[in-house]
Amino acid sequence: MNNFHFYSPTWFEFGKDAESKAGELVKRFGGGKVLIHYGGGSAVRSGLLARVKASLEAAGVGYVELGGVKPNPRSGLVYEGIELCRREQVDFILAVGGGSAIDSAKAIAAGAVYEGDFWDFYSGKRIEKALPVGTVLTISAAGSEGSPDSVITNENGMFKRGASGDAIRPRFSILNPALTQTLPPYQTACGVTDIMAHLYERYLTNTPEVEVTDRLIEALLLTMIHEAPRVIADPNNYEARANIMWAGMMAHNNACGVGRSQDWNSHNIEHELSALYDCAHGAGLAVTMPAVFTYVINHDVMRFAQVAVRVWGCQMDFVHPERTARAGIEALRAFLISIGMPKNFAELGAKEEDIPKLVDVLCNGDGRPGSISGFMTLNEEDCANIYRLML
Ligand code: NZQ
Ligand code: ZN
């Protein structure tokens, strides 16, 4: 196991009606004037936003609001939010929504206290300082409620990049599984896929002897395989939603990624798809993961065979372990299709003729060195081959 440090100071308020604590929590973590940041309207329609405002008012906390965060959040609204925070002397940002609202809130939080262009953080500069952020989560997916990360699409070129720093880990996150019951089944399944991807991206490691994190990841994957079909069949299954919600947080706050190298090539390859076609991140990952895993299988056949046996219940073939490894990838693919995810470029709305453009932005955009690195280093030809496997 590698040396590591792990700092995860987020307060989690989990359960039914937890959003009624929003005002009290903002105050506890030092907020006096809040920017409420939310998405395209689901939180308004469900009445959640009104409940959050009532909670702030009851706690005597002032607020301004900025809605309109799109899935795959854009740089334009971040600039607007930064301006608003400065003008209104906001000292706390409360995101109400999913990964997109939370990531946009984190970007505003970092940009509001930075003199330069906030995009510097999305071009490699680490975030050391930010306004405090709290979240009220409405979809189990990105894990941004517990992560030190934010992903934004730059409208000047439509490419997607991430930024990191413990300063943007939420001070608190309100997790009420009942809030996810209004999600359409497709969005629920996209979230499940993203959570599974966060687990796989950590499972694919070059670090030996990481049994504890391997086993944690396997437990979370098994939970997703058990709970996802239940929640797709019955969107009001609170207990299944509760298990998925906590798994989603555990999958990405890095508790099961410490002390080991991680992959993230599937995410990088997917990010170009959701940036260009504006597809849901989870849907893009459903198409990307089986292609990437198939392409890199020989880098460590036994790792793929291990997850196949321990998670997917495949029989170990000691003579031909690659057969076991492949069976595990096929089981993943079949599972994702069974919960309603797309399986190829066409179903995603992606086009073969765009592959050169996707590869160029992926490998060379924003100062990248002609390749991406993770479990394996993949050059432009590798990435083009991987996109072709998705046709
Ligand atoms: O905008 P509204 O109207 O709220 O609608 C959203 C949106 O259309 C809807 N929705 C959310 N909660 C709902 C709901 N509809 C009905 N009822 C509810 N309770 O669902 C749609 C998707 O929301 P979004 O926030 O985009 O989903 P998600 O949480 O999957 O976030 C995706 C973004 O997170 C990034 C992705 O790249 C993508 O941009 N990621 C962020 C990470 C991080 N910060 O750590 C890591 C991830 O790997 C990921 O890259
Ligand atoms: Zn993700």
mmCIF file of N, CA and C in Angstrom, residues 75 78-79 82 107 110-111 114-128 150 152 154 159 161-164 366:
data_model
loop_
_atom_site.group_PDB
_atom_site.id
_atom_site.type_symbol
_atom_site.label_atom_id
_atom_site.label_comp_id
_atom_site.label_asym_id
_atom_site.label_seq_id
_atom_site.Cartn_x
_atom_site.Cartn_y
_atom_site.Cartn_z
ATOM 1 N N SER A 75 -19.039 27.027 -17.942
ATOM 2 C CA SER A 75 -18.210 28.102 -17.380
ATOM 3 C C SER A 75 -18.972 29.431 -17.275
ATOM 4 N N VAL A 78 -20.713 30.011 -14.089
ATOM 5 C CA VAL A 78 -19.739 30.142 -12.991
ATOM 6 C C VAL A 78 -19.281 31.597 -12.889
ATOM 7 N N TYR A 79 -18.954 32.212 -14.032
ATOM 8 C CA TYR A 79 -18.536 33.628 -14.005
ATOM 9 C C TYR A 79 -19.646 34.499 -13.407
ATOM 10 N N ILE A 82 -19.761 34.051 -9.650
ATOM 11 C CA ILE A 82 -18.630 34.710 -8.975
ATOM 12 C C ILE A 82 -18.946 36.198 -8.798
ATOM 13 N N ALA A 107 -17.015 25.599 -8.112
ATOM 14 C CA ALA A 107 -16.225 26.475 -8.990
ATOM 15 C C ALA A 107 -16.424 27.935 -8.597
ATOM 16 N N ALA A 110 -14.521 28.690 -5.365
ATOM 17 C CA ALA A 110 -13.074 28.888 -5.549
ATOM 18 C C ALA A 110 -12.799 30.205 -6.279
ATOM 19 N N GLY A 111 -13.620 30.495 -7.283
ATOM 20 C CA GLY A 111 -13.397 31.687 -8.100
ATOM 21 C C GLY A 111 -13.674 32.988 -7.359
ATOM 22 N N TYR A 114 -10.581 34.317 -5.595
ATOM 23 C CA TYR A 114 -9.354 34.216 -6.390
ATOM 24 C C TYR A 114 -9.297 35.398 -7.358
ATOM 25 N N GLU A 115 -8.138 36.006 -7.445
ATOM 26 C CA GLU A 115 -8.047 37.207 -8.296
ATOM 27 C C GLU A 115 -7.973 36.902 -9.783
ATOM 28 N N GLY A 116 -7.416 35.729 -10.119
ATOM 29 C CA GLY A 116 -7.269 35.379 -11.534
ATOM 30 C C GLY A 116 -8.540 34.768 -12.095
ATOM 31 N N ASP A 117 -8.405 34.129 -13.261
ATOM 32 C CA ASP A 117 -9.520 33.455 -13.920
ATOM 33 C C ASP A 117 -9.744 32.101 -13.240
ATOM 34 N N PHE A 118 -10.987 31.808 -12.852
ATOM 35 C CA PHE A 118 -11.248 30.539 -12.145
ATOM 36 C C PHE A 118 -10.812 29.332 -12.975
ATOM 37 N N TRP A 119 -10.749 29.504 -14.323
ATOM 38 C CA TRP A 119 -10.391 28.354 -15.172
ATOM 39 C C TRP A 119 -8.964 27.863 -14.888
ATOM 40 N N ASP A 120 -8.118 28.715 -14.297
ATOM 41 C CA ASP A 120 -6.767 28.270 -13.921
ATOM 42 C C ASP A 120 -6.835 26.957 -13.120
ATOM 43 N N PHE A 121 -7.859 26.847 -12.270
ATOM 44 C CA PHE A 121 -7.983 25.639 -11.435
ATOM 45 C C PHE A 121 -8.336 24.417 -12.271
ATOM 46 N N TYR A 122 -8.957 24.663 -13.422
ATOM 47 C CA TYR A 122 -9.367 23.559 -14.291
ATOM 48 C C TYR A 122 -8.291 23.277 -15.348
ATOM 49 N N SER A 123 -7.184 24.012 -15.222
ATOM 50 C CA SER A 123 -6.037 23.761 -16.103
ATOM 51 C C SER A 123 -4.860 23.269 -15.261
ATOM 52 N N GLY A 124 -5.130 22.802 -14.056
ATOM 53 C CA GLY A 124 -4.064 22.150 -13.292
ATOM 54 C C GLY A 124 -3.689 22.784 -11.961
ATOM 55 N N LYS A 125 -4.095 24.046 -11.719
ATOM 56 C CA LYS A 125 -3.740 24.688 -10.452
ATOM 57 C C LYS A 125 -4.632 24.127 -9.333
ATOM 58 N N ARG A 126 -4.020 23.771 -8.213
ATOM 59 C CA ARG A 126 -4.799 23.193 -7.121
ATOM 60 C C ARG A 126 -5.576 24.272 -6.359
ATOM 61 N N ILE A 127 -6.784 23.923 -5.938
ATOM 62 C CA ILE A 127 -7.601 24.892 -5.194
ATOM 63 C C ILE A 127 -7.197 24.851 -3.724
ATOM 64 N N GLU A 128 -6.660 25.978 -3.234
ATOM 65 C CA GLU A 128 -6.203 26.030 -1.838
ATOM 66 C C GLU A 128 -7.183 26.802 -0.958
ATOM 67 N N SER A 150 -14.397 19.017 -8.773
ATOM 68 C CA SER A 150 -15.455 19.708 -9.514
ATOM 69 C C SER A 150 -15.110 19.567 -10.994
ATOM 70 N N ILE A 152 -16.147 21.028 -14.848
ATOM 71 C CA ILE A 152 -16.863 22.101 -15.559
ATOM 72 C C ILE A 152 -16.548 22.010 -17.057
ATOM 73 N N ASN A 154 -15.899 24.033 -20.402
ATOM 74 C CA ASN A 154 -15.520 25.359 -20.887
ATOM 75 C C ASN A 154 -16.277 25.620 -22.187
ATOM 76 N N PHE A 159 -14.967 21.793 -23.969
ATOM 77 C CA PHE A 159 -14.277 20.643 -23.395
ATOM 78 C C PHE A 159 -14.410 20.701 -21.888
ATOM 79 N N ARG A 161 -13.185 19.712 -18.008
ATOM 80 C CA ARG A 161 -11.988 19.449 -17.200
ATOM 81 C C ARG A 161 -12.350 19.491 -15.722
ATOM 82 N N GLY A 162 -11.509 18.848 -14.911
ATOM 83 C CA GLY A 162 -11.751 18.791 -13.480
ATOM 84 C C GLY A 162 -10.762 19.641 -12.698
ATOM 85 N N ALA A 163 -11.184 20.037 -11.494
ATOM 86 C CA ALA A 163 -10.298 20.731 -10.557
ATOM 87 C C ALA A 163 -10.450 20.050 -9.203
ATOM 88 N N SER A 164 -9.431 20.207 -8.369
ATOM 89 C CA SER A 164 -9.437 19.515 -7.072
ATOM 90 C C SER A 164 -8.863 20.373 -5.978
ATOM 91 N N ASP A 366 -5.873 21.589 -23.728
ATOM 92 C CA ASP A 366 -5.503 22.208 -22.454
ATOM 93 C C ASP A 366 -4.149 21.715 -21.928
#
